[in-house]
Short mmCIF file of C-alpha atoms in Angstrom, two decimals:
data_model
loop_
_atom_site.label_atom_id
_atom_site.label_comp_id
_atom_site.label_asym_id
_atom_site.label_seq_id
_atom_site.Cartn_x
_atom_site.Cartn_y
_atom_site.Cartn_z
CA MET B 21 87.28 121.32 125.91
CA ALA B 22 89.64 124.29 125.62
CA GLU B 23 88.23 127.09 126.41
CA ARG B 24 87.64 129.72 123.30
CA LYS B 25 88.57 133.17 123.35
CA PRO B 26 86.00 136.00 124.11
CA ILE B 27 84.28 136.96 120.35
CA GLU B 28 86.27 139.89 118.75
CA SER B 29 84.84 139.38 114.93
CA TRP B 30 81.56 137.80 114.04
CA LEU B 31 80.02 136.93 110.29
CA THR B 32 76.84 136.36 110.17
CA ASP B 33 74.59 135.12 107.12
CA MET B 34 71.32 137.37 106.35
CA ASP B 35 68.26 135.37 105.29
CA GLY B 36 66.53 133.93 107.78
CA VAL B 37 68.68 135.96 110.62
CA LEU B 38 68.61 138.69 109.60
CA MET B 39 65.26 139.48 107.45
CA HIS B 40 63.03 137.11 106.20
CA GLU B 41 61.46 137.06 103.13
CA GLY B 42 62.05 140.41 103.45
CA VAL B 43 60.78 141.32 106.63
CA PRO B 44 63.61 142.05 109.49
CA VAL B 45 63.22 139.86 112.41
CA PRO B 46 63.03 141.43 115.19
CA GLY B 47 66.53 142.66 117.18
CA ALA B 48 68.12 142.28 113.69
CA ASP B 49 68.46 146.08 114.12
CA ALA B 50 69.65 146.09 117.29
CA PHE B 51 72.11 143.57 116.57
CA ILE B 52 73.71 145.65 113.98
CA LYS B 53 73.57 148.66 116.26
CA ARG B 54 75.71 147.02 118.29
CA LEU B 55 78.27 145.59 116.64
CA ARG B 56 78.85 149.53 114.90
CA GLU B 57 78.63 150.67 117.98
CA SER B 58 81.01 148.21 119.44
CA GLY B 59 83.46 148.43 116.33
CA LYS B 60 84.14 145.15 116.24
CA PRO B 61 85.31 143.82 112.63
CA PHE B 62 81.65 142.25 110.70
CA LEU B 63 80.63 140.25 107.98
CA VAL B 64 77.08 140.35 106.88
CA LEU B 65 77.10 136.90 104.56
CA THR B 66 74.35 135.52 101.64
CA ASN B 67 75.03 132.37 98.91
CA ASN B 68 73.03 134.62 96.76
CA SER B 69 74.94 135.35 94.29
CA ILE B 70 72.69 138.17 92.39
CA TYR B 71 72.98 140.99 93.44
CA THR B 72 76.02 143.20 94.26
CA PRO B 73 76.87 144.51 97.64
CA ARG B 74 75.70 148.00 97.30
CA ASP B 75 72.33 146.98 95.90
CA LEU B 76 71.46 144.25 99.16
CA HIS B 77 73.36 147.36 100.59
CA ALA B 78 70.48 149.63 99.27
CA ARG B 79 67.77 145.87 99.92
CA LEU B 80 68.68 146.10 103.67
CA ASN B 81 68.75 150.26 104.07
CA ARG B 82 65.16 149.94 102.93
CA ILE B 83 64.05 148.04 105.85
CA GLY B 84 65.89 150.22 108.55
CA LEU B 85 69.39 147.70 108.43
CA GLU B 86 72.55 150.14 108.30
CA VAL B 87 74.91 147.77 106.74
CA PRO B 88 78.08 148.65 105.28
CA TRP B 89 78.61 147.74 101.95
CA GLU B 90 81.97 147.67 102.71
CA SER B 91 80.90 145.06 105.50
CA ILE B 92 78.69 142.46 103.33
CA TRP B 93 80.74 139.66 101.39
CA THR B 94 78.45 137.76 98.65
CA SER B 95 79.07 133.97 97.06
CA ALA B 96 80.27 135.90 94.22
CA LEU B 97 82.96 137.91 96.19
CA ALA B 98 84.27 135.54 97.43
CA THR B 99 83.87 132.84 93.42
CA ALA B 100 86.29 136.30 92.22
CA GLN B 101 88.83 136.38 94.66
CA PHE B 102 89.14 132.36 94.87
CA LEU B 103 89.28 132.47 90.75
CA ASP B 104 92.07 135.74 90.96
CA ASP B 105 94.00 133.66 93.01
CA GLN B 106 93.65 130.32 91.26
CA ARG B 107 94.37 132.89 87.71
CA PRO B 108 94.61 136.28 87.47
CA GLY B 109 94.28 137.33 84.56
CA GLY B 110 92.06 135.05 83.61
CA THR B 111 89.51 134.24 81.15
CA ALA B 112 85.56 132.60 82.06
CA TYR B 113 82.21 132.60 80.59
CA VAL B 114 79.55 133.13 82.64
CA ILE B 115 75.80 132.62 83.90
CA GLY B 116 74.41 134.66 86.33
CA GLU B 117 74.17 137.79 87.36
CA ALA B 118 75.02 141.84 87.67
CA GLY B 119 76.42 141.09 90.80
CA LEU B 120 79.22 137.77 89.92
CA THR B 121 79.69 139.83 86.18
CA THR B 122 80.82 142.83 88.56
CA ALA B 123 82.79 140.66 91.23
CA LEU B 124 84.45 139.37 88.46
CA HIS B 125 85.50 142.31 86.83
CA ASP B 126 86.85 144.29 89.12
CA ILE B 127 89.15 141.52 89.54
CA GLY B 128 89.73 142.02 86.43
CA TYR B 129 88.82 138.67 84.33
CA VAL B 130 87.66 138.90 80.83
CA LEU B 131 84.13 137.26 79.42
CA THR B 132 84.02 135.56 77.28
CA ASP B 133 82.52 132.70 75.13
CA HIS B 134 85.82 132.00 72.62
CA SER B 135 87.50 129.12 74.89
CA PRO B 136 86.87 130.29 78.00
CA ASP B 137 89.05 128.97 81.17
CA TYR B 138 85.90 128.95 83.21
CA VAL B 139 82.73 128.17 83.12
CA VAL B 140 81.06 130.24 86.14
CA LEU B 141 77.66 129.14 86.84
CA GLY B 142 75.37 131.42 89.85
CA GLU B 143 72.03 132.68 90.78
CA THR B 144 69.57 133.75 87.58
CA ARG B 145 66.43 134.25 87.72
CA THR B 146 66.46 134.11 83.65
CA TYR B 147 68.26 130.43 82.92
CA SER B 148 68.84 130.26 79.38
CA PHE B 149 68.72 126.56 77.03
CA GLU B 150 70.95 128.77 75.14
CA ALA B 151 73.13 130.22 77.75
CA LEU B 152 72.97 126.31 79.43
CA THR B 153 73.74 124.53 75.97
CA LYS B 154 76.98 127.01 75.48
CA ALA B 155 77.86 126.42 79.02
CA ILE B 156 77.69 122.48 78.09
CA ARG B 157 79.70 122.62 75.05
CA LEU B 158 82.20 124.81 76.28
CA ILE B 159 82.65 122.62 79.11
CA ASN B 160 83.22 119.62 77.23
CA ASP B 161 85.77 121.41 75.22
CA GLY B 162 87.73 121.58 78.65
CA ALA B 163 86.76 124.72 80.14
CA ARG B 164 86.51 124.55 84.41
CA PHE B 165 83.82 124.78 85.84
CA ILE B 166 82.74 126.76 88.85
CA ALA B 167 79.86 127.62 90.56
CA THR B 168 79.25 130.34 93.17
CA ASN B 169 77.18 127.91 95.72
CA PRO B 170 75.74 124.55 95.92
CA ASP B 171 71.51 126.06 96.64
CA GLU B 172 69.80 123.47 95.58
CA THR B 173 66.57 125.78 95.76
CA GLY B 174 65.77 129.44 96.22
CA PRO B 175 62.81 130.94 98.04
CA SER B 176 60.01 133.44 97.37
CA PRO B 177 56.66 134.49 98.06
CA GLN B 178 54.64 131.62 95.44
CA GLY B 179 57.40 128.61 96.73
CA ALA B 180 60.50 127.42 96.25
CA LEU B 181 63.20 128.78 93.32
CA PRO B 182 65.21 126.42 91.36
CA ALA B 183 68.65 127.48 92.52
CA THR B 184 72.37 127.38 91.30
CA GLY B 185 72.42 123.91 92.94
CA SER B 186 69.99 122.52 90.33
CA VAL B 187 70.84 124.15 87.46
CA ALA B 188 75.08 122.52 88.51
CA ALA B 189 72.83 119.27 88.04
CA LEU B 190 71.77 119.54 85.03
CA ILE B 191 75.26 120.32 83.49
CA THR B 192 76.80 117.92 85.21
CA LYS B 193 73.92 115.73 83.83
CA ALA B 194 75.17 116.36 80.69
CA THR B 195 79.56 117.02 81.07
CA GLY B 196 80.12 114.60 83.68
CA VAL B 197 82.28 117.02 85.58
CA ASP B 198 81.03 118.12 89.29
CA PRO B 199 81.68 121.64 89.58
CA TYR B 200 83.57 123.36 92.04
CA PHE B 201 81.47 125.35 95.08
CA VAL B 202 82.92 128.33 96.57
CA GLY B 203 80.40 129.70 98.62
CA LYS B 204 78.40 127.89 101.85
CA PRO B 205 79.18 125.37 102.98
CA ASN B 206 83.00 125.65 101.58
CA PRO B 207 84.69 127.23 104.48
CA LEU B 208 87.08 128.87 102.01
CA MET B 209 84.45 131.13 101.33
CA MET B 210 84.64 131.88 105.49
CA ARG B 211 88.18 132.29 105.24
CA HIS B 212 88.48 135.00 103.01
CA GLY B 213 85.87 136.70 104.61
CA LEU B 214 87.29 136.48 108.16
CA ASN B 215 91.31 138.07 106.05
CA VAL B 216 88.99 140.01 104.76
CA ILE B 217 88.33 141.92 108.06
CA GLY B 218 92.07 141.02 109.00
CA ALA B 219 90.59 138.19 112.01
CA HIS B 220 91.14 135.36 112.75
CA SER B 221 88.62 132.26 113.47
CA GLU B 222 89.46 131.32 116.63
CA THR B 223 88.44 134.98 118.04
CA SER B 224 85.54 134.98 115.17
CA ALA B 225 81.45 133.83 115.78
CA MET B 226 79.08 132.47 112.22
CA ILE B 227 75.89 132.63 112.91
CA GLY B 228 73.16 130.53 110.44
CA ASP B 229 70.04 129.31 110.73
CA ARG B 230 71.10 126.17 108.30
CA MET B 231 73.12 123.83 110.25
CA ASP B 232 73.72 121.70 106.64
CA THR B 233 76.04 125.91 105.01
CA ASP B 234 75.82 128.53 108.13
CA VAL B 235 76.67 126.12 111.21
CA LEU B 236 78.70 123.40 108.54
CA ALA B 237 81.42 126.43 106.91
CA GLY B 238 82.10 127.95 110.09
CA LEU B 239 82.95 125.00 112.15
CA GLU B 240 85.14 123.88 108.99
CA ALA B 241 86.42 127.58 109.47
CA GLY B 242 86.97 126.91 112.91
CA MET B 243 84.76 130.01 114.68
CA GLU B 244 82.10 129.54 116.92
CA THR B 245 78.58 129.14 115.67
CA PHE B 246 74.94 129.26 116.20
CA LEU B 247 72.06 128.50 114.76
CA VAL B 248 68.78 130.84 115.20
CA LEU B 249 65.25 129.47 114.54
CA THR B 250 64.11 132.22 112.53
CA GLY B 251 64.96 130.66 109.88
CA LEU B 252 64.73 127.29 108.12
CA THR B 253 66.14 125.03 110.23
CA ARG B 254 63.40 123.85 113.45
CA PRO B 255 64.51 122.92 116.49
CA ASP B 256 63.76 119.37 116.27
CA GLU B 257 66.16 119.58 112.82
CA VAL B 258 69.06 120.35 115.09
CA GLU B 259 69.45 116.52 116.23
CA ARG B 260 69.95 114.70 112.97
CA HIS B 261 73.11 116.64 112.32
CA PRO B 262 76.74 114.34 112.99
CA PHE B 263 77.73 117.55 114.57
CA ARG B 264 77.17 120.40 116.43
CA PRO B 265 76.79 124.55 116.54
CA SER B 266 77.95 125.53 119.94
CA ARG B 267 75.03 127.31 120.60
CA VAL B 268 70.98 127.40 119.42
CA VAL B 269 69.13 130.29 120.06
CA ASP B 270 65.06 131.20 119.14
CA SER B 271 66.83 134.81 117.11
CA ILE B 272 69.38 136.77 116.97
CA ALA B 273 67.67 138.91 119.81
CA ASP B 274 69.34 136.90 121.96
CA LEU B 275 72.85 137.60 121.16
CA ILE B 276 73.00 141.01 121.51
CA ASP B 277 74.30 141.05 125.07
CA LEU B 278 77.65 139.14 123.19
CA VAL B 279 78.54 141.56 121.75
#
C-alpha cells in the first residue's frame, strides 16, 4: 500500500467526537485550539440539519469549544449546494427547521407548495401529518424527493428519536419513491466540504464515531479516516464491517499531536 501524504486539512464529526450529550469530550477543546493555531483548514461536520452554522457556533461556544461558524458544514448546507448545482434557482417544498430553510434561501431557492421541483426532507422535532401528506402528494405529482441525511434515529436524554431516515422511509412506503440522501455516508457531502476549504482528499483526514457514516464517507471520498470510541461505535463492532478506518483511537485527545 502506498504511503499517504501528510495531513494538511481535517474534517471531524461533531456529536460523539467533540461532544457527547451536550458535554465536551475531554481533549476536544485542545484539539480545536491546536487546529486553529496551526492555520490548517478544517471543518466540523454534522448530519443534523436543524441548526444554522451560526446556531451551532453559539452552542459549541457555550460548552467551551471555539469553532468559527465558517468552519461548520451541515447536511443542510450540503443539500443546498447539491440543489444549486443540479437546478439553480429552483423551487422546493421543505419539511425542516431554520438550518435547512435558511440554506435554501441563501442559494436562491423559492420555498413553495405549488408544483415544486423538489420535496426536501430534513430534521425537525415537529413532524406534522399534514406536512407529510402534502409531501407525499407532491411527490406523486412528480416532485423529486431529496433528504438531508439517512440517519434513522437521533439521540436525546430520554432515548432515541425518529430522525430523517425513518420519516423518509414512511414517505417512500406511501409513494414508492426513494429519496436521494445528500448527507453522510454520501461522499458528496465530504467532497463539497473539501471544496469549501480548498482541500484535497489525498492530504485530508476524517474523524468520526460511526463506521457506517463517518468512516464510510471519509473512505469513499479518498481521505484518511480515524474512528474515535467516544460515540456510538464500540470496539467489538469495528471488525463486523467489510471496511476499516485507517486507525482506531480512544478519543480525539489521541489525535492532537498529529495536527
